[in-house]
PDB file of C-alpha atoms and ligand atoms in Angstrom:
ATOM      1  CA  UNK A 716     111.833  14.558-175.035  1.00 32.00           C
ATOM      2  CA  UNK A 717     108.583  14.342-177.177  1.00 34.00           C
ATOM      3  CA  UNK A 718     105.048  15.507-175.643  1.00 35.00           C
ATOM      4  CA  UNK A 719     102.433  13.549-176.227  1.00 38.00           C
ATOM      5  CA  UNK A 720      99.730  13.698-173.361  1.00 45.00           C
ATOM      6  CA  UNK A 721      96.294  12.473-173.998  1.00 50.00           C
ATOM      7  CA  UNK A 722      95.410  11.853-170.465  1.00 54.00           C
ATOM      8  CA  UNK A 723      93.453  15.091-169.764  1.00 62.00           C
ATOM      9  CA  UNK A 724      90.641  13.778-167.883  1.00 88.00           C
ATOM     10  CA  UNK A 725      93.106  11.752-165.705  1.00 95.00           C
ATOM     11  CA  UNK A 726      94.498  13.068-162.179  1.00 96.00           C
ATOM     12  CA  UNK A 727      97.210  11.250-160.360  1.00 97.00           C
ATOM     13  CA  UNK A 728      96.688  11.274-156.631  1.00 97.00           C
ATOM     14  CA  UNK A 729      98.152   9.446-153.379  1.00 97.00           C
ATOM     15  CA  UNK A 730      96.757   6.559-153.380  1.00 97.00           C
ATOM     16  CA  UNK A 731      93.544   5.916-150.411  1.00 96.00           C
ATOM     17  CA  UNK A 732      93.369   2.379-148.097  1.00 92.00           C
ATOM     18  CA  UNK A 733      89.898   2.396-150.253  1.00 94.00           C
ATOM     19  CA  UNK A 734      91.426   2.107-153.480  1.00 94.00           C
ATOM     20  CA  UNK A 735      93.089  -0.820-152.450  1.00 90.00           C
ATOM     21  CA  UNK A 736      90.711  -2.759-154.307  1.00 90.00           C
ATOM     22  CA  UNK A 737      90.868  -1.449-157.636  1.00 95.00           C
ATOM     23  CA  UNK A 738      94.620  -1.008-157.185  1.00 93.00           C
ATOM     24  CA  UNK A 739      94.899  -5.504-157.187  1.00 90.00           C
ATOM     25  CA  UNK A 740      92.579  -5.299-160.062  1.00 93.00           C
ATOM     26  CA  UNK A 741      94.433  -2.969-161.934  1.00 95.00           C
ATOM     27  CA  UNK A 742      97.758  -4.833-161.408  1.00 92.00           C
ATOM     28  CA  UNK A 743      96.029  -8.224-162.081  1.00 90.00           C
ATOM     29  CA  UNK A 744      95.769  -7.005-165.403  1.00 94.00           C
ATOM     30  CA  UNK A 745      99.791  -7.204-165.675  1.00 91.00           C
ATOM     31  CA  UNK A 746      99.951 -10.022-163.185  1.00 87.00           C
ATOM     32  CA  UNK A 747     101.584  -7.295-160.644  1.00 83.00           C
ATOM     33  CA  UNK A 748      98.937  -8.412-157.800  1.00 75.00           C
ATOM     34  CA  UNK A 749     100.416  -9.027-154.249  1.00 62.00           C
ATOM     35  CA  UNK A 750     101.815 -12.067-153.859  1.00 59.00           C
ATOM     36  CA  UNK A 751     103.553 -12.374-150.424  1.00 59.00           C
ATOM     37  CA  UNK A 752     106.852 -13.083-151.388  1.00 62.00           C
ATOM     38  CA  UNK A 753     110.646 -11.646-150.433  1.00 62.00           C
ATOM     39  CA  UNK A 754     110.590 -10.143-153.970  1.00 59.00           C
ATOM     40  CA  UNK A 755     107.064  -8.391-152.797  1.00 58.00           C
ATOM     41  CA  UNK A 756     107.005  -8.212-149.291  1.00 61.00           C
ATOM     42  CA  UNK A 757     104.077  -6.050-149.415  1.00 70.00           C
ATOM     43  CA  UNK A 758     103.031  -3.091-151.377  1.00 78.00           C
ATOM     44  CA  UNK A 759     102.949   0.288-149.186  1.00 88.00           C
ATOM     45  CA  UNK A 760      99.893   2.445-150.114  1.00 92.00           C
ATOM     46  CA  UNK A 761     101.916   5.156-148.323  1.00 95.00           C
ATOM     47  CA  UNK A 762     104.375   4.813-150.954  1.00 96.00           C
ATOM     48  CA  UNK A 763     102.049   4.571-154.377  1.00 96.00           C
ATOM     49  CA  UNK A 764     100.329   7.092-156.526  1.00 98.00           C
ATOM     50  CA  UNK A 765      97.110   6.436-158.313  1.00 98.00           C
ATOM     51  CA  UNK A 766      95.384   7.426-162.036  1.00 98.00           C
ATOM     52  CA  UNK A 767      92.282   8.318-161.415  1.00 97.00           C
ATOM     53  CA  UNK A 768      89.387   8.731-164.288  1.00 95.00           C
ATOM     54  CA  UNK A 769      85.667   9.948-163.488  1.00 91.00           C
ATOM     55  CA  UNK A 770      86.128   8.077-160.149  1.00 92.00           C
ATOM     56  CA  UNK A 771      87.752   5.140-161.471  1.00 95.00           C
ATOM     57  CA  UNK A 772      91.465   3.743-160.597  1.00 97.00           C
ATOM     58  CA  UNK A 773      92.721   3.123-164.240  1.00 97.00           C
ATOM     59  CA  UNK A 774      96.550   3.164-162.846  1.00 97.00           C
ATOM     60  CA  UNK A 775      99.274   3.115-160.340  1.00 97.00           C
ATOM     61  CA  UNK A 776     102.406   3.128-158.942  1.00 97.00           C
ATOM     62  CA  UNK A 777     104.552   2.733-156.217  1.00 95.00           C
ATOM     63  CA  UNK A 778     108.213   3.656-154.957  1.00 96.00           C
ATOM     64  CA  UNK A 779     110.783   2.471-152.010  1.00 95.00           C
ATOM     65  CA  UNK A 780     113.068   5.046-150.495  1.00 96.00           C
ATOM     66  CA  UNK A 781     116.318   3.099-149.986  1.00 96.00           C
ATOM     67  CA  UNK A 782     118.345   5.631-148.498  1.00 97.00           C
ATOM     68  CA  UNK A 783     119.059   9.467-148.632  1.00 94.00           C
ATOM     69  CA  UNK A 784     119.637   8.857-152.031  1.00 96.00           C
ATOM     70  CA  UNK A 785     118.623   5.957-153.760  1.00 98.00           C
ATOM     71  CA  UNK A 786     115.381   4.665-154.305  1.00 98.00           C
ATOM     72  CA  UNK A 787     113.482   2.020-156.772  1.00 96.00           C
ATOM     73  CA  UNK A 788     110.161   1.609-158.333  1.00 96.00           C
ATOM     74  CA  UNK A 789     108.177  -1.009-157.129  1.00 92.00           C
ATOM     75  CA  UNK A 790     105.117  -1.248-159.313  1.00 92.00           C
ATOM     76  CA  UNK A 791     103.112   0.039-162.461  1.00 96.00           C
ATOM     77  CA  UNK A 792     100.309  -0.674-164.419  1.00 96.00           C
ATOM     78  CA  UNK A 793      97.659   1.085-166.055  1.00 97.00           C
ATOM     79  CA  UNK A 794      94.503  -0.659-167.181  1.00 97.00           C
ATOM     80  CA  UNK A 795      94.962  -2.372-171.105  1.00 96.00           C
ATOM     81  CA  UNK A 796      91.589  -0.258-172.669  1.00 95.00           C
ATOM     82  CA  UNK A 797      93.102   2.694-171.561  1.00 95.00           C
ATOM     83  CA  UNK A 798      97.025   2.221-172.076  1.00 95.00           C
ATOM     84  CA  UNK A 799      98.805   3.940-174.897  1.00 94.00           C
ATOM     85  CA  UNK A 800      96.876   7.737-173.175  1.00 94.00           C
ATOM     86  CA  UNK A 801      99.293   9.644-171.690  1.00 95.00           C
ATOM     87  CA  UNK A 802      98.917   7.784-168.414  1.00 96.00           C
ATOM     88  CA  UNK A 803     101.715   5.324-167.577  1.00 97.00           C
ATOM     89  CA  UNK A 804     103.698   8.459-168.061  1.00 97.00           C
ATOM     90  CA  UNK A 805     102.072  10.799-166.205  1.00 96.00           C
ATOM     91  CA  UNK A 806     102.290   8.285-162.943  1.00 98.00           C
ATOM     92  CA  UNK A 807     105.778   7.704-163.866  1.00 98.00           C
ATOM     93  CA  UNK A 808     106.763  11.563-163.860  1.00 97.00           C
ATOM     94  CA  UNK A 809     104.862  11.655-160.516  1.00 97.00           C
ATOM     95  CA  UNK A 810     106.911   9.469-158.865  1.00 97.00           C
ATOM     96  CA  UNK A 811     110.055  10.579-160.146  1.00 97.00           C
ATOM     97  CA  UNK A 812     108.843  14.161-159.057  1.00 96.00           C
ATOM     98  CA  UNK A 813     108.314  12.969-155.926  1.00 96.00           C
ATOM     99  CA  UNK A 814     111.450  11.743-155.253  1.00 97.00           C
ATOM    100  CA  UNK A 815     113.650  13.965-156.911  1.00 96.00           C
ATOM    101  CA  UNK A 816     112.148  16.699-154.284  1.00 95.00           C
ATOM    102  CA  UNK A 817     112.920  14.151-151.634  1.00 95.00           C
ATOM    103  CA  UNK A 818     116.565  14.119-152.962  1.00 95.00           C
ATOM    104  CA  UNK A 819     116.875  11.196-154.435  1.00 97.00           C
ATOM    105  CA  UNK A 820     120.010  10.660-156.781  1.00 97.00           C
ATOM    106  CA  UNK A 821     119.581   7.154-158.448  1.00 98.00           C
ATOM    107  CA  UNK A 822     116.134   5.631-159.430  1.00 98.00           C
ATOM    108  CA  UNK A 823     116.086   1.667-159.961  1.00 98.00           C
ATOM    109  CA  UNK A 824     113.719   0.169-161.610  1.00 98.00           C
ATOM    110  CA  UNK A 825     113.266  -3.581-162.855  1.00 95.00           C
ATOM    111  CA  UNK A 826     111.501  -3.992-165.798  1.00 95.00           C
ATOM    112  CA  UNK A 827     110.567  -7.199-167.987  1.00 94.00           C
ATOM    113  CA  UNK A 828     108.505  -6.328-171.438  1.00 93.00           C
ATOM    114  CA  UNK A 829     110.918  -5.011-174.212  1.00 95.00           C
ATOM    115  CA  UNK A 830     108.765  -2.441-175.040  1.00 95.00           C
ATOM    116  CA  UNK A 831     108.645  -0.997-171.459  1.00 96.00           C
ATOM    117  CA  UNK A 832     111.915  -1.150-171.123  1.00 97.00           C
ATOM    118  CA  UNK A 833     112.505   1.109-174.334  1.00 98.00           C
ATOM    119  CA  UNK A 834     109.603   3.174-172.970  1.00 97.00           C
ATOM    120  CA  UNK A 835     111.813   3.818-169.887  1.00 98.00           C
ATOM    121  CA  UNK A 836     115.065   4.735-171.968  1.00 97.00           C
ATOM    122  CA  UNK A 837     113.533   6.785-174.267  1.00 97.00           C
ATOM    123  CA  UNK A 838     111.134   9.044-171.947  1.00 96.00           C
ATOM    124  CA  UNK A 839     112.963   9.192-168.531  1.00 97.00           C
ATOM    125  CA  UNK A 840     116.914   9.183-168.947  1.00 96.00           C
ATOM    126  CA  UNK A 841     117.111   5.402-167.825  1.00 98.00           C
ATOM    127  CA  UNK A 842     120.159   3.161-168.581  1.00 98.00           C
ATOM    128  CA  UNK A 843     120.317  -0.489-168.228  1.00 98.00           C
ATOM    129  CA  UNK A 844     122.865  -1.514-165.552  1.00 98.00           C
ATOM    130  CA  UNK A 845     122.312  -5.472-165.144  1.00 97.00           C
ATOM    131  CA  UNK A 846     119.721  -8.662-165.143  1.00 97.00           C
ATOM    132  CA  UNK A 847     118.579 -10.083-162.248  1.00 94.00           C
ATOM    133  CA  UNK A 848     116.531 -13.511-161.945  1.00 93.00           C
ATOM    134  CA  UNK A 849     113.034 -13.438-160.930  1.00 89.00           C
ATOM    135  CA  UNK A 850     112.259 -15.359-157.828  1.00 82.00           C
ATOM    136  CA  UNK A 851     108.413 -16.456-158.953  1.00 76.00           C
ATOM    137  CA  UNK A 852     105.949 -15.494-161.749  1.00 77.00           C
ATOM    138  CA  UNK A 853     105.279 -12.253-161.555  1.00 79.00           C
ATOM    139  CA  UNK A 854     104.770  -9.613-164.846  1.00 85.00           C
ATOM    140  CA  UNK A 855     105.114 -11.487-167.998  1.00 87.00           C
ATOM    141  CA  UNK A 856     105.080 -14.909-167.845  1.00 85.00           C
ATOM    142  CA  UNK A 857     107.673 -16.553-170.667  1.00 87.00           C
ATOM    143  CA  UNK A 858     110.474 -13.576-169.095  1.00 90.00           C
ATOM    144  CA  UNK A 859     112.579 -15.340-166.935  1.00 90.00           C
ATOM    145  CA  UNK A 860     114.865 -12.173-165.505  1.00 94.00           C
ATOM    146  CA  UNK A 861     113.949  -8.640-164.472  1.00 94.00           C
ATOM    147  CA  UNK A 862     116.071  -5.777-166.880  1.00 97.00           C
ATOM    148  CA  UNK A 863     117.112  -3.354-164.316  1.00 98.00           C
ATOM    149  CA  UNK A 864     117.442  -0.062-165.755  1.00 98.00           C
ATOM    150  CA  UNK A 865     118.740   3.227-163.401  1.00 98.00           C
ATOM    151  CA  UNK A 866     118.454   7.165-163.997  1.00 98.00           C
ATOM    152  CA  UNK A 867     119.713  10.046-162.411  1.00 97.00           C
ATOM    153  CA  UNK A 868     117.022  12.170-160.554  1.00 96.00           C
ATOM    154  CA  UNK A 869     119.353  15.154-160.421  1.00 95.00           C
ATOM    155  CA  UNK A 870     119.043  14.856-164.277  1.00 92.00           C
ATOM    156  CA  UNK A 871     115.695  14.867-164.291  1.00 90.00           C
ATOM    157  CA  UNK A 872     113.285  17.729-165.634  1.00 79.00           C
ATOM    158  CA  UNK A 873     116.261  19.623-166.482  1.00 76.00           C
ATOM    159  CA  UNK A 874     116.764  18.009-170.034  1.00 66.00           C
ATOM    160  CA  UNK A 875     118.168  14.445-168.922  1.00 65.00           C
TER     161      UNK A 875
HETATM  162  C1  COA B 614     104.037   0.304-169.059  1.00 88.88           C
HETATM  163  C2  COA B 614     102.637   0.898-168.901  1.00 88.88           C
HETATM  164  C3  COA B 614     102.402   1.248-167.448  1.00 88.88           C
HETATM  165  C4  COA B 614     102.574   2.177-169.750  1.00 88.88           C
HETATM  166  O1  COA B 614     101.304   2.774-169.536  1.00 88.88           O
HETATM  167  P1  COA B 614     100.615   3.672-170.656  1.00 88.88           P
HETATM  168  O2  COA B 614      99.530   4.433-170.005  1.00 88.88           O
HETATM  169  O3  COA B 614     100.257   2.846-171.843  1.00 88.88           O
HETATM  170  O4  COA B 614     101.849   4.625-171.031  1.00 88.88           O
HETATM  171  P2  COA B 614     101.868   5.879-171.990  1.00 88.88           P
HETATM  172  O5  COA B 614     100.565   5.998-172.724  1.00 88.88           O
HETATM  173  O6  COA B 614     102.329   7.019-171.189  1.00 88.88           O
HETATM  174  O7  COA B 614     103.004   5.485-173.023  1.00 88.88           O
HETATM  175  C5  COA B 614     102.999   4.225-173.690  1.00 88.88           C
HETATM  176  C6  COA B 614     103.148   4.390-175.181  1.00 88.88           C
HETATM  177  O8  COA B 614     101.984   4.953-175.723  1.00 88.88           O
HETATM  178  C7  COA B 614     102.338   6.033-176.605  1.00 88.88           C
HETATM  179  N1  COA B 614     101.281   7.027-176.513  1.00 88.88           N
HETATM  180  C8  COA B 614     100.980   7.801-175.474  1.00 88.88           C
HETATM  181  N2  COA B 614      99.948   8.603-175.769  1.00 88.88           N
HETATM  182  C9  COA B 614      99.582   8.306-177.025  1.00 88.88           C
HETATM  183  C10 COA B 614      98.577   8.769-177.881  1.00 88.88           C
HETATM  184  N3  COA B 614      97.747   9.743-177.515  1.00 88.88           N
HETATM  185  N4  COA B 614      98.454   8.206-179.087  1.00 88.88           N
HETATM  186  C11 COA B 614      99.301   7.222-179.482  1.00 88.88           C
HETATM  187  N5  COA B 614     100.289   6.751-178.694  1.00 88.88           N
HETATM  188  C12 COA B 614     100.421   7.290-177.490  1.00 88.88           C
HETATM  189  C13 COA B 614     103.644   6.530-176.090  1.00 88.88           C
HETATM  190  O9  COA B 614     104.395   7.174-177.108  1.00 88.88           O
HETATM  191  C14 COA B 614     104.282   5.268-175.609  1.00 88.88           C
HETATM  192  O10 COA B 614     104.878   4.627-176.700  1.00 88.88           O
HETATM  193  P3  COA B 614     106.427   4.701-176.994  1.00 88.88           P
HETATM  194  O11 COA B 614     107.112   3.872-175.954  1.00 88.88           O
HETATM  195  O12 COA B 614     106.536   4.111-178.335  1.00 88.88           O
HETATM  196  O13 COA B 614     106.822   6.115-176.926  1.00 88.88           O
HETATM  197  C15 COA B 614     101.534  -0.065-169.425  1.00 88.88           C
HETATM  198  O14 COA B 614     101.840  -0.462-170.744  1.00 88.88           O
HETATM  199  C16 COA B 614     101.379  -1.309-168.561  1.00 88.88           C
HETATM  200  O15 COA B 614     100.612  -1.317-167.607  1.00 88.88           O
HETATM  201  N6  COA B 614     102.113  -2.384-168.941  1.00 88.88           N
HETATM  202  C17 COA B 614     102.060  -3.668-168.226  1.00 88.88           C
HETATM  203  C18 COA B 614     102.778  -3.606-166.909  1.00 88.88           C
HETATM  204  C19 COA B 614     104.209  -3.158-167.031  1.00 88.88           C
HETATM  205  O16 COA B 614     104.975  -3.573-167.885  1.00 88.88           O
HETATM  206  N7  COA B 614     104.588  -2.271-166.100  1.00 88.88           N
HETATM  207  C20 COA B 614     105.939  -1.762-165.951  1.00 88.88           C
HETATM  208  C21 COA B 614     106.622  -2.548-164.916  1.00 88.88           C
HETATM  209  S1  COA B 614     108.255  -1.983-164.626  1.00 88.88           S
END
């Protein structure tokens, strides 16, 4: 794995009922805002981590526990002026921290932007298992299906 980390300034934290806020505006940004919906029932605040920088919530993301061991990503985003930092990463090792200690086997995550879904092979041990149609507009807008990708937790920060 390489190690590029940029994101000094930037501390990942549970995410607060007050950051709700900032957390839609954040995921307007990648048109990952709430929309009621049986593919987004609601987002869990319980479940979600935030970026934090002097303050401000530049990122976040969330996680569903499935069973004793499988779980899937739900959302993330990180603010365009201050993508391409260190910080997408950072809130994506945080989750998969999280739930590795929770003993989580298999991670699931659906992803729709080519270059995310390379991101997600190349840094965290994810393989892509299927396609899966999405049910409204949601993420990028001319992507009709969801890539779902899957690593092994029990992999993870041990070398995947
Ligand atoms: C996916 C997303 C969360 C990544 O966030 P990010 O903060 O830009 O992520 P990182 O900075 O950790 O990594 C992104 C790229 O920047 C590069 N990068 C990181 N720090 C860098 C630095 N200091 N200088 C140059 N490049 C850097 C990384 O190498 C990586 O590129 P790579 O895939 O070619 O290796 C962000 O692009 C986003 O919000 N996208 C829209 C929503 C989305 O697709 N979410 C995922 C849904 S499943």
């Amino acid at each position: 794995m390489d190690s590029f980390d940029n994101a000094t300034s930037v501390l990942i934290e549970p995410a607060r009922q007050a950051d709700l806020p900032e957390i839609m505006a954040v995921l307007k940004t990648a048109n990952m805002h709430h929309i009621p919906s049986p593919e987004m029932p609601e987002f869990d605040l319980a479940c979600a981590f935030v970026a934090r920088m002097t303050g401000r919530v530049v990122g976040v993301a969330g996680y569903k526990v499935l069973s004793a061991d499988e779980a899937k990503t739900t959302l993330l985003a990180v603010l365009p002026e201050t993508r391409r930092n260190g910080i997408g990463r950072k809130l994506q090792e945080r989750r998969m921290d999280e739930l590795a200690a929770l003993g989580v086997r298999t991670l699931t995550t659906n992803a729709d932007r080519p270059d995310t879904i390379v991101w997600y092979e190349n840094h965290f041990g994810y393989v892509r298992v299927g396609t899966l149609p999405k049910l409204h507009s949601f993420g990028l807008e001319n992507v009709s299906e969801w890539t779902t990708l899957e690593t092994d937790l029990t992999r993870w920060r041990k070398g995947l």
